[in-house]
Amino acid sequence: MSVTRPRGTNDVLPDQSYKWQIVEAKIREICHNFGYQELRTPIFEHTELFERGIGETTDIVEKEMYTFIDRGNRSMTLRPEGTAPVVRAFLENKLYAQAMPAKVYYLGAMFRYERPQAGRYRQFTQFGVEALGSSDPMLDVEMITLPIKVYQACGLEGFKVHINSIGCPDCRPAYRKALQDKFLAQQEAFCMTCQGRIERNPLRVLDCKVKECQSLLADIPLVTESLCKNCGDHFAQVRTYLDQLDVKYVINPKLVRGFDYYTKTVFEIIVPTLGSQNAIGGGGRYDGLVAECGGEPQPAVGFAVGLERVLLSLAQKETTVFQAPKPDLFLAQFGGATKDVAIALAHKLRDQGLWVELDYMGKSLRAQMKVANKLNCLGVIVIGEDEVAQNRAKLRKMSTSEEIEIDLNHVEQVEQAVVKLREGQVLA
Ligand code: HAM
């Protein structure tokens, strides 16, 4: 039997995982600076949470959820996104009783049964941020500037910010009706899914990925023209703050996003060179979702970033952000007492935070030197019988073959040499 990984999933191998760790560290640092704290929710939730939260006419709920019946006969779903779980956790744990707005972030696997292709997977990783309890447009802007800071910290350039406002329950019904009337006039031309959606949720048609449907959207009424005063003012303030912060954006009045929970501001961040799966992040305001999930009404706003796509975009260009980590030292030995000394020294040096490699394969000295090279070790210490007898050994800098003598009882000497190795300085 040969078992392969499921379609649409990835193994992140050691020569890539360090990049993930660098991006994740930058994310945590930037969230810290903005005052967002991590919230970890379960990988699966009751199916009803997503049906109610995301909306029954969305692609995700209609055809992309990993839903299963558990052994207690309950319907469960692997989370396809993080916003509905955060709202559930906010209510269940009464986070509204703490300082408001509640400001949280999350990092983790999401699951959608989509057709896999470059940048689109069935298991993927999202970094998301949510702020619950405030309707201040400043927070909408924070949800755009925070991911931009993450992209910039990773060395990503050339992304475009698209924004729109899709109104609120006061102004959206009139827009919905105008859209529906327009679509009904040519209903047969739309795909079967959209034909159903025209009745139930015409805004969803704007999000359809079928080419024929997209081509019918050329002269539709625009949502930005039918916003109520409150939504119009809110959107104007969002744009003013973006201008003040010198954030470049494009207003895209057809941007609706794939979830029914959005109100007012929606946005997407796109890397045009990424091909068809070019959204590296997206989000918006969802002032009705907390009440939809059974809580007292609370305004809220957030975004999520797809980390696979961020890494794919970074792979398209040279970046100095990702320096593959290298072992500090390889302790070569000849077995017996020399191996005992090497093990003890490795133990002490590792306690000091050094990355120390040893031979686990019983190899000859020559072969150990080859391994040290393959591992890109910065330095090697060869511990033979003479070295053990005299408690002294040579530390060799691999890139230049420069050698210095060190005292094996003097761990600080080795540490000082490693600092120089890491900085590329001469040892002597
Ligand atoms: P979303 O636009 O569905 O929004 O996903 C956010 C990001 O996740 C996308 O821009 C993309 O980078 C990545 N992504 C989505 N699907 C896939 C996939 N199949 N494979 C790889 N990457 C993918 C949300 O999920 C909302 N919960 C965002 C939000 C938070 N809105 C408010 N708060």
Short mmCIF file of C-alpha atoms and ligand atoms in Angstrom, two decimals:
data_model
loop_
_atom_site.label_atom_id
_atom_site.label_comp_id
_atom_site.label_asym_id
_atom_site.label_seq_id
_atom_site.Cartn_x
_atom_site.Cartn_y
_atom_site.Cartn_z
CA MET A 1 0.00 0.00 0.00
CA SER A 2 1.40 3.36 -0.88
CA VAL A 3 -0.34 6.24 0.85
CA THR A 4 -0.02 9.77 -0.50
CA ARG A 5 -1.21 13.03 1.00
CA PRO A 6 -4.84 14.00 0.26
CA ARG A 7 -5.42 16.15 -2.84
CA GLY A 8 -5.16 19.86 -2.09
CA THR A 9 -2.94 19.46 0.99
CA ASN A 10 0.77 20.20 1.40
CA ASP A 11 3.76 18.96 3.36
CA VAL A 12 5.84 21.88 4.55
CA LEU A 13 9.35 20.43 4.44
CA PRO A 14 12.25 21.55 6.66
CA ASP A 15 13.82 23.62 3.87
CA GLN A 16 10.60 25.64 3.74
CA SER A 17 9.29 25.52 7.31
CA TYR A 18 11.87 28.01 8.54
CA LYS A 19 10.31 30.55 6.17
CA TRP A 20 6.92 29.93 7.72
CA GLN A 21 8.42 30.46 11.15
CA ILE A 22 9.93 33.79 10.06
CA VAL A 23 6.59 34.99 8.64
CA GLU A 24 4.75 33.78 11.74
CA ALA A 25 7.21 35.58 14.03
CA LYS A 26 6.68 38.82 12.09
CA ILE A 27 2.91 38.37 12.33
CA ARG A 28 3.06 37.88 16.09
CA GLU A 29 5.32 40.90 16.50
CA ILE A 30 3.09 43.20 14.44
CA CYS A 31 -0.09 41.96 16.19
CA HIS A 32 1.62 42.69 19.48
CA ASN A 33 2.42 46.24 18.35
CA PHE A 34 -1.22 46.79 17.37
CA GLY A 35 -2.48 45.26 20.63
CA TYR A 36 -4.08 42.09 19.25
CA GLN A 37 -3.79 38.91 21.31
CA GLU A 38 -4.00 35.36 20.10
CA LEU A 39 -7.25 33.43 20.31
CA ARG A 40 -7.10 29.70 19.52
CA THR A 41 -10.40 28.11 18.62
CA PRO A 42 -11.11 24.44 17.77
CA ILE A 43 -10.39 23.05 14.31
CA PHE A 44 -14.00 21.87 14.08
CA GLU A 45 -17.26 23.45 15.16
CA HIS A 46 -20.96 22.63 15.03
CA THR A 47 -21.98 22.89 11.36
CA GLU A 48 -24.80 25.27 12.26
CA LEU A 49 -22.30 27.98 13.24
CA PHE A 50 -21.03 28.25 9.67
CA GLU A 51 -24.43 27.77 8.03
CA ARG A 52 -25.84 30.63 10.05
CA GLY A 53 -22.71 32.78 10.14
CA ILE A 54 -21.33 32.54 6.61
CA GLY A 55 -24.72 32.30 4.86
CA GLU A 56 -26.54 29.40 3.24
CA THR A 57 -26.25 30.75 -0.31
CA THR A 58 -22.47 31.16 -0.26
CA ASP A 59 -20.15 28.86 -2.23
CA ILE A 60 -18.51 27.78 1.01
CA VAL A 61 -21.70 26.57 2.69
CA GLU A 62 -23.31 25.25 -0.50
CA LYS A 63 -20.41 23.12 -1.71
CA GLU A 64 -17.08 23.54 0.07
CA MET A 65 -17.46 22.45 3.68
CA TYR A 66 -15.83 19.37 5.18
CA THR A 67 -18.87 18.26 7.14
CA PHE A 68 -19.18 14.95 8.97
CA ILE A 69 -21.45 13.25 11.46
CA ASP A 70 -19.56 12.38 14.62
CA ARG A 71 -20.09 9.24 16.69
CA GLY A 72 -22.67 11.08 18.80
CA ASN A 73 -24.69 11.79 15.63
CA ARG A 74 -23.90 15.52 15.63
CA SER A 75 -23.05 17.40 12.44
CA MET A 76 -19.55 18.87 12.67
CA THR A 77 -17.55 20.93 10.18
CA LEU A 78 -13.81 21.52 9.84
CA ARG A 79 -13.55 25.32 10.04
CA PRO A 80 -13.54 26.89 6.56
CA GLU A 81 -12.70 30.30 8.05
CA GLY A 82 -12.01 31.91 11.41
CA THR A 83 -14.48 34.76 11.85
CA ALA A 84 -17.59 32.79 12.86
CA PRO A 85 -15.54 30.73 15.40
CA VAL A 86 -14.11 33.95 16.89
CA VAL A 87 -17.61 35.39 17.28
CA ARG A 88 -18.77 32.13 18.91
CA ALA A 89 -15.79 32.21 21.30
CA PHE A 90 -16.36 35.92 22.03
CA LEU A 91 -19.94 35.18 23.12
CA GLU A 92 -19.33 31.86 24.84
CA ASN A 93 -16.41 33.21 26.91
CA LYS A 94 -18.05 36.61 27.51
CA LEU A 95 -15.09 38.51 26.12
CA TYR A 96 -17.44 41.50 25.85
CA ALA A 97 -17.14 41.85 29.65
CA GLN A 98 -13.46 42.77 29.22
CA ALA A 99 -11.94 45.91 27.68
CA MET A 100 -13.67 46.72 24.42
CA PRO A 101 -13.18 46.41 21.56
CA ALA A 102 -12.08 42.79 21.96
CA LYS A 103 -8.96 42.55 19.75
CA VAL A 104 -7.80 39.08 18.76
CA TYR A 105 -5.78 37.31 16.09
CA TYR A 106 -5.45 33.69 15.00
CA LEU A 107 -3.11 31.61 12.92
CA GLY A 108 -4.04 28.16 11.73
CA ALA A 109 -5.41 25.64 9.29
CA MET A 110 -8.70 26.18 7.44
CA PHE A 111 -10.46 23.64 5.22
CA ARG A 112 -12.46 24.14 2.03
CA TYR A 113 -13.38 21.50 -0.52
CA GLU A 114 -12.31 23.61 -3.52
CA ARG A 115 -10.79 22.52 -6.82
CA PRO A 116 -7.06 22.51 -6.03
CA GLN A 117 -4.68 24.58 -8.15
CA ALA A 118 -1.62 26.78 -7.56
CA GLY A 119 -2.48 28.93 -4.53
CA ARG A 120 -5.77 27.16 -3.84
CA TYR A 121 -5.74 24.23 -1.46
CA ARG A 122 -8.19 22.16 0.55
CA GLN A 123 -6.19 22.72 3.72
CA PHE A 124 -4.57 26.14 3.92
CA THR A 125 -3.28 28.46 6.62
CA GLN A 126 -4.86 31.73 7.56
CA PHE A 127 -3.64 34.54 9.73
CA GLY A 128 -6.66 36.61 10.76
CA VAL A 129 -7.48 39.53 13.01
CA GLU A 130 -10.87 40.50 14.44
CA ALA A 131 -11.96 43.53 16.51
CA LEU A 132 -15.39 43.27 18.11
CA GLY A 133 -17.35 46.04 19.79
CA SER A 134 -16.54 49.23 17.88
CA SER A 135 -17.91 50.84 14.73
CA ASP A 136 -15.05 53.35 14.44
CA PRO A 137 -13.88 53.60 10.80
CA MET A 138 -10.36 53.86 12.21
CA LEU A 139 -10.62 50.12 12.94
CA ASP A 140 -11.64 49.36 9.34
CA VAL A 141 -8.44 51.14 8.32
CA GLU A 142 -6.39 49.26 10.91
CA MET A 143 -7.60 46.03 9.29
CA ILE A 144 -6.07 47.22 6.02
CA THR A 145 -2.86 48.70 7.40
CA LEU A 146 -2.02 45.77 9.68
CA PRO A 147 -1.76 43.13 6.93
CA ILE A 148 0.13 45.66 4.78
CA LYS A 149 2.71 45.95 7.56
CA VAL A 150 3.01 42.16 7.60
CA TYR A 151 3.50 42.02 3.81
CA GLN A 152 6.08 44.79 3.97
CA ALA A 153 7.94 43.15 6.86
CA CYS A 154 8.19 40.03 4.68
CA GLY A 155 9.54 42.02 1.74
CA LEU A 156 6.39 41.64 -0.36
CA GLU A 157 5.73 44.40 -2.90
CA GLY A 158 3.41 45.10 -5.78
CA PHE A 159 0.14 44.31 -4.02
CA LYS A 160 -3.04 46.29 -4.66
CA VAL A 161 -5.75 47.17 -2.14
CA HIS A 162 -9.34 47.02 -3.43
CA ILE A 163 -12.08 48.48 -1.23
CA ASN A 164 -15.84 48.84 -1.38
CA SER A 165 -18.83 49.41 0.86
CA ILE A 166 -21.76 47.01 0.56
CA GLY A 167 -24.12 48.97 2.83
CA CYS A 168 -26.20 47.84 5.77
CA PRO A 169 -29.68 46.36 6.37
CA ASP A 170 -31.12 49.88 5.86
CA CYS A 171 -29.76 50.56 2.39
CA ARG A 172 -28.95 47.14 0.99
CA PRO A 173 -32.54 45.92 0.33
CA ALA A 174 -33.07 48.69 -2.27
CA TYR A 175 -29.78 47.80 -3.96
CA ARG A 176 -30.61 44.14 -3.81
CA LYS A 177 -33.94 44.84 -5.53
CA ALA A 178 -32.29 46.94 -8.26
CA LEU A 179 -29.77 44.18 -8.88
CA GLN A 180 -32.44 41.49 -8.90
CA ASP A 181 -34.55 43.40 -11.46
CA LYS A 182 -31.50 43.79 -13.68
CA PHE A 183 -30.60 40.09 -13.46
CA LEU A 184 -34.18 38.82 -13.88
CA ALA A 185 -34.31 40.51 -17.28
CA GLN A 186 -31.69 38.03 -18.53
CA GLN A 187 -32.01 35.23 -16.00
CA GLU A 188 -31.42 32.34 -18.46
CA ALA A 189 -28.00 33.65 -19.40
CA PHE A 190 -26.62 32.98 -15.89
CA CYS A 191 -25.23 29.68 -14.61
CA MET A 192 -27.66 27.37 -12.81
CA THR A 193 -26.32 28.29 -9.37
CA CYS A 194 -26.72 32.00 -10.07
CA GLN A 195 -30.21 31.51 -11.47
CA GLY A 196 -31.16 30.22 -8.01
CA ARG A 197 -29.25 33.00 -6.29
CA ILE A 198 -30.98 35.80 -8.24
CA GLU A 199 -34.11 35.02 -6.20
CA ARG A 200 -32.48 34.26 -2.87
CA ASN A 201 -29.38 36.47 -2.75
CA PRO A 202 -28.57 38.46 -5.91
CA LEU A 203 -25.39 40.01 -4.41
CA ARG A 204 -23.84 36.54 -4.45
CA VAL A 205 -24.02 36.62 -8.26
CA LEU A 206 -21.30 39.32 -8.22
CA ASP A 207 -19.03 36.80 -6.51
CA CYS A 208 -19.64 34.00 -9.07
CA LYS A 209 -16.45 32.72 -10.65
CA VAL A 210 -18.13 31.49 -13.88
CA LYS A 211 -16.90 33.57 -16.84
CA GLU A 212 -20.32 33.87 -18.53
CA CYS A 213 -21.82 35.28 -15.33
CA GLN A 214 -18.95 37.75 -14.91
CA SER A 215 -19.47 38.99 -18.48
CA LEU A 216 -23.09 39.89 -17.65
CA LEU A 217 -22.05 42.31 -14.93
CA ALA A 218 -20.78 45.13 -17.15
CA ASP A 219 -23.53 47.71 -16.61
CA ILE A 220 -25.16 46.69 -13.35
CA PRO A 221 -26.24 49.28 -10.75
CA LEU A 222 -23.39 50.05 -8.34
CA VAL A 223 -23.77 49.60 -4.59
CA THR A 224 -21.74 52.73 -3.85
CA GLU A 225 -24.51 54.79 -5.48
CA SER A 226 -27.22 53.50 -3.15
CA LEU A 227 -25.56 53.74 0.26
CA CYS A 228 -27.56 55.39 3.07
CA LYS A 229 -26.09 58.49 4.74
CA ASN A 230 -24.59 56.51 7.60
CA CYS A 231 -22.84 54.00 5.29
CA GLY A 232 -21.78 56.75 2.88
CA ASP A 233 -20.24 58.80 5.72
CA HIS A 234 -18.53 55.73 7.16
CA PHE A 235 -17.01 54.85 3.78
CA ALA A 236 -15.89 58.46 3.25
CA GLN A 237 -14.16 58.46 6.65
CA VAL A 238 -12.42 55.15 5.87
CA ARG A 239 -11.07 56.69 2.65
CA THR A 240 -9.98 59.87 4.45
CA TYR A 241 -7.99 57.87 7.01
CA LEU A 242 -6.43 55.75 4.25
CA ASP A 243 -5.45 58.94 2.41
CA GLN A 244 -4.01 60.46 5.58
CA LEU A 245 -1.89 57.34 6.10
CA ASP A 246 -0.88 57.42 2.44
CA VAL A 247 -2.30 53.95 1.77
CA LYS A 248 -2.97 53.52 -1.95
CA TYR A 249 -6.25 51.82 -2.84
CA VAL A 250 -8.70 51.26 -5.67
CA ILE A 251 -12.46 51.54 -5.16
CA ASN A 252 -14.00 48.42 -6.71
CA PRO A 253 -17.80 48.80 -6.54
CA LYS A 254 -18.33 45.17 -7.62
CA LEU A 255 -16.36 43.70 -4.74
CA VAL A 256 -18.79 41.79 -2.49
CA ARG A 257 -16.66 38.93 -1.05
CA GLY A 258 -17.79 35.38 -0.42
CA PHE A 259 -19.61 35.69 2.90
CA ASP A 260 -23.07 36.98 3.78
CA TYR A 261 -21.97 38.48 7.09
CA TYR A 262 -20.37 41.61 5.66
CA THR A 263 -21.78 45.12 6.12
CA LYS A 264 -20.28 48.46 5.05
CA THR A 265 -16.54 48.18 4.33
CA VAL A 266 -15.16 45.19 2.41
CA PHE A 267 -11.66 44.90 0.98
CA GLU A 268 -9.30 42.55 -0.74
CA ILE A 269 -5.53 42.70 -1.22
CA ILE A 270 -4.28 41.33 -4.51
CA VAL A 271 -0.93 40.41 -6.02
CA PRO A 272 -1.56 40.69 -9.79
CA THR A 273 1.38 38.40 -10.68
CA LEU A 274 -0.07 35.47 -8.72
CA GLY A 275 -2.44 34.31 -11.47
CA SER A 276 -6.06 33.40 -10.85
CA GLN A 277 -5.70 32.87 -7.09
CA ASN A 278 -4.28 36.31 -6.52
CA ALA A 279 -6.02 37.47 -3.31
CA ILE A 280 -3.47 37.38 -0.51
CA GLY A 281 -5.90 38.76 2.03
CA GLY A 282 -9.38 40.09 2.49
CA GLY A 283 -11.90 41.16 5.05
CA GLY A 284 -14.42 43.73 6.09
CA ARG A 285 -16.97 44.86 8.63
CA TYR A 286 -19.63 42.47 9.90
CA ASP A 287 -21.86 44.50 12.20
CA GLY A 288 -24.69 41.93 12.20
CA LEU A 289 -22.84 38.67 12.88
CA VAL A 290 -22.66 38.84 16.69
CA ALA A 291 -26.45 39.24 16.88
CA GLU A 292 -26.87 36.52 14.21
CA CYS A 293 -24.90 34.18 16.50
CA GLY A 294 -27.23 34.92 19.41
CA GLY A 295 -25.46 37.80 21.19
CA GLU A 296 -26.31 41.41 21.94
CA PRO A 297 -25.64 43.35 18.72
CA GLN A 298 -21.99 44.42 18.45
CA PRO A 299 -20.25 46.01 15.48
CA ALA A 300 -17.12 44.19 14.34
CA VAL A 301 -14.46 44.18 11.64
CA GLY A 302 -11.61 41.88 10.60
CA PHE A 303 -9.54 40.31 7.86
CA ALA A 304 -7.65 37.13 7.02
CA VAL A 305 -4.49 36.50 5.00
CA GLY A 306 -3.65 33.24 3.20
CA LEU A 307 -0.10 32.37 4.20
CA GLU A 308 0.53 29.89 1.36
CA ARG A 309 -0.19 32.70 -1.10
CA VAL A 310 2.09 35.11 0.75
CA LEU A 311 4.90 32.55 0.55
CA LEU A 312 4.15 31.88 -3.12
CA SER A 313 4.41 35.61 -3.87
CA LEU A 314 7.67 35.82 -1.97
CA ALA A 315 9.05 32.86 -3.92
CA GLN A 316 8.59 34.91 -7.11
CA LYS A 317 11.30 37.36 -6.09
CA GLU A 318 14.67 37.62 -4.37
CA THR A 319 14.30 38.41 -0.70
CA THR A 320 16.77 38.88 2.10
CA VAL A 321 14.08 38.11 4.67
CA PHE A 322 14.63 34.38 4.42
CA GLN A 323 18.12 33.36 5.45
CA ALA A 324 18.22 29.59 5.87
CA PRO A 325 19.39 28.90 9.42
CA LYS A 326 22.80 27.19 9.71
CA PRO A 327 24.22 24.98 12.47
CA ASP A 328 26.86 26.79 14.53
CA LEU A 329 29.18 23.84 15.08
CA PHE A 330 29.79 20.22 14.18
CA LEU A 331 31.70 18.27 16.84
CA ALA A 332 33.60 15.54 14.97
CA GLN A 333 35.02 12.64 17.01
CA PHE A 334 36.55 9.17 16.72
CA GLY A 335 34.29 7.14 19.02
CA GLY A 336 35.10 5.91 22.53
CA ALA A 337 36.35 8.57 24.98
CA THR A 338 36.42 11.23 22.22
CA LYS A 339 32.71 10.66 21.61
CA ASP A 340 31.99 11.03 25.37
CA VAL A 341 33.81 14.38 25.41
CA ALA A 342 31.96 15.53 22.28
CA ILE A 343 28.59 14.59 23.78
CA ALA A 344 29.35 16.43 27.03
CA LEU A 345 30.58 19.53 25.18
CA ALA A 346 27.55 19.52 22.85
CA HIS A 347 25.31 19.33 25.90
CA LYS A 348 26.95 22.41 27.49
CA LEU A 349 26.99 24.43 24.26
CA ARG A 350 23.35 23.61 23.49
CA ASP A 351 22.47 24.90 26.96
CA GLN A 352 24.01 28.20 25.86
CA GLY A 353 21.67 28.36 22.84
CA LEU A 354 24.11 27.13 20.21
CA TRP A 355 23.01 24.80 17.40
CA VAL A 356 25.44 21.92 17.72
CA GLU A 357 25.52 18.87 15.43
CA LEU A 358 27.06 15.46 16.17
CA ASP A 359 27.63 12.29 14.14
CA TYR A 360 24.94 9.70 14.80
CA MET A 361 26.02 7.29 12.05
CA GLY A 362 29.45 6.03 13.22
CA LYS A 363 31.16 7.75 10.27
CA SER A 364 34.87 8.28 9.64
CA LEU A 365 36.37 11.74 10.21
CA ARG A 366 36.42 12.38 6.47
CA ALA A 367 32.76 11.43 6.16
CA GLN A 368 31.87 13.57 9.19
CA MET A 369 33.52 16.58 7.54
CA LYS A 370 31.41 15.94 4.45
CA VAL A 371 28.25 15.89 6.57
CA ALA A 372 29.30 19.14 8.29
CA ASN A 373 29.64 20.69 4.83
CA LYS A 374 26.30 19.35 3.66
CA LEU A 375 24.62 20.76 6.75
CA ASN A 376 26.27 24.16 6.09
CA CYS A 377 27.82 24.19 9.56
CA LEU A 378 29.66 27.44 10.30
CA GLY A 379 32.42 25.69 12.21
CA VAL A 380 33.83 22.29 13.13
CA ILE A 381 35.73 21.14 16.21
CA VAL A 382 37.63 17.88 15.77
CA ILE A 383 37.99 16.00 19.06
CA GLY A 384 40.65 13.26 18.88
CA GLU A 385 42.57 11.39 21.60
CA ASP A 386 45.31 14.06 21.83
CA GLU A 387 42.69 16.75 22.17
CA VAL A 388 41.02 14.85 25.00
CA ALA A 389 44.36 14.33 26.76
CA GLN A 390 45.28 18.03 26.50
CA ASN A 391 41.79 19.47 26.80
CA ARG A 392 42.51 21.62 23.76
CA ALA A 393 41.17 21.38 20.20
CA LYS A 394 41.08 23.27 16.89
CA LEU A 395 37.94 25.12 15.84
CA ARG A 396 37.81 25.48 12.07
CA LYS A 397 35.78 28.12 10.24
CA MET A 398 34.33 26.18 7.33
CA SER A 399 34.05 29.01 4.79
CA THR A 400 37.75 30.02 4.99
CA SER A 401 39.41 27.02 6.73
CA GLU A 402 40.83 29.46 9.31
CA GLU A 403 41.60 27.64 12.58
CA ILE A 404 42.02 28.74 16.18
CA GLU A 405 42.84 26.70 19.25
CA ILE A 406 40.26 26.55 22.01
CA ASP A 407 40.22 25.22 25.54
CA LEU A 408 37.61 22.45 25.78
CA ASN A 409 36.96 23.34 29.42
CA HIS A 410 36.29 26.93 28.47
CA VAL A 411 32.82 26.99 26.95
CA GLU A 412 32.85 30.82 26.79
CA GLN A 413 35.78 30.70 24.36
CA VAL A 414 33.74 28.55 22.01
CA GLU A 415 30.73 30.83 22.42
CA GLN A 416 32.82 33.90 21.56
CA ALA A 417 34.16 32.18 18.46
CA VAL A 418 30.62 31.25 17.39
CA VAL A 419 29.54 34.90 17.65
CA LYS A 420 32.34 35.73 15.18
CA LEU A 421 31.35 32.79 12.94
CA ARG A 422 27.76 33.98 12.82
CA GLU A 423 28.86 37.49 11.91
CA GLY A 424 31.32 36.28 9.30
CA GLN A 425 34.33 37.78 11.13
CA VAL A 426 37.83 36.34 11.27
CA LEU A 427 38.35 34.19 14.36
CA ALA A 428 41.85 35.17 15.44
P1 HAM B 1 -11.41 34.83 2.59
O1 HAM B 1 -11.30 35.91 1.57
O2 HAM B 1 -12.29 33.68 2.26
O3 HAM B 1 -11.87 35.55 3.91
O4 HAM B 1 -9.98 34.25 2.93
C1 HAM B 1 -8.92 35.10 3.27
C2 HAM B 1 -7.68 34.68 2.53
O5 HAM B 1 -7.41 33.30 2.74
C3 HAM B 1 -7.76 34.83 1.02
O6 HAM B 1 -7.50 36.15 0.62
C4 HAM B 1 -6.68 33.87 0.57
O7 HAM B 1 -5.42 34.50 0.67
C5 HAM B 1 -6.76 32.76 1.60
N1 HAM B 1 -7.51 31.62 1.07
C6 HAM B 1 -8.86 31.46 0.98
N2 HAM B 1 -9.17 30.27 0.45
C7 HAM B 1 -8.00 29.63 0.18
C8 HAM B 1 -7.65 28.35 -0.39
N3 HAM B 1 -8.58 27.47 -0.75
N4 HAM B 1 -6.33 28.06 -0.51
C9 HAM B 1 -5.37 28.94 -0.12
N5 HAM B 1 -5.66 30.14 0.42
C10 HAM B 1 -6.95 30.50 0.57
C11 HAM B 1 -12.12 34.92 5.09
O8 HAM B 1 -11.85 33.77 5.32
C12 HAM B 1 -12.74 35.84 6.15
N6 HAM B 1 -12.97 35.05 7.37
C13 HAM B 1 -11.86 37.03 6.41
C14 HAM B 1 -12.40 37.93 7.46
C15 HAM B 1 -12.00 38.01 8.73
N7 HAM B 1 -13.39 38.79 7.30
C16 HAM B 1 -13.61 39.41 8.45
N8 HAM B 1 -12.80 38.92 9.34
#
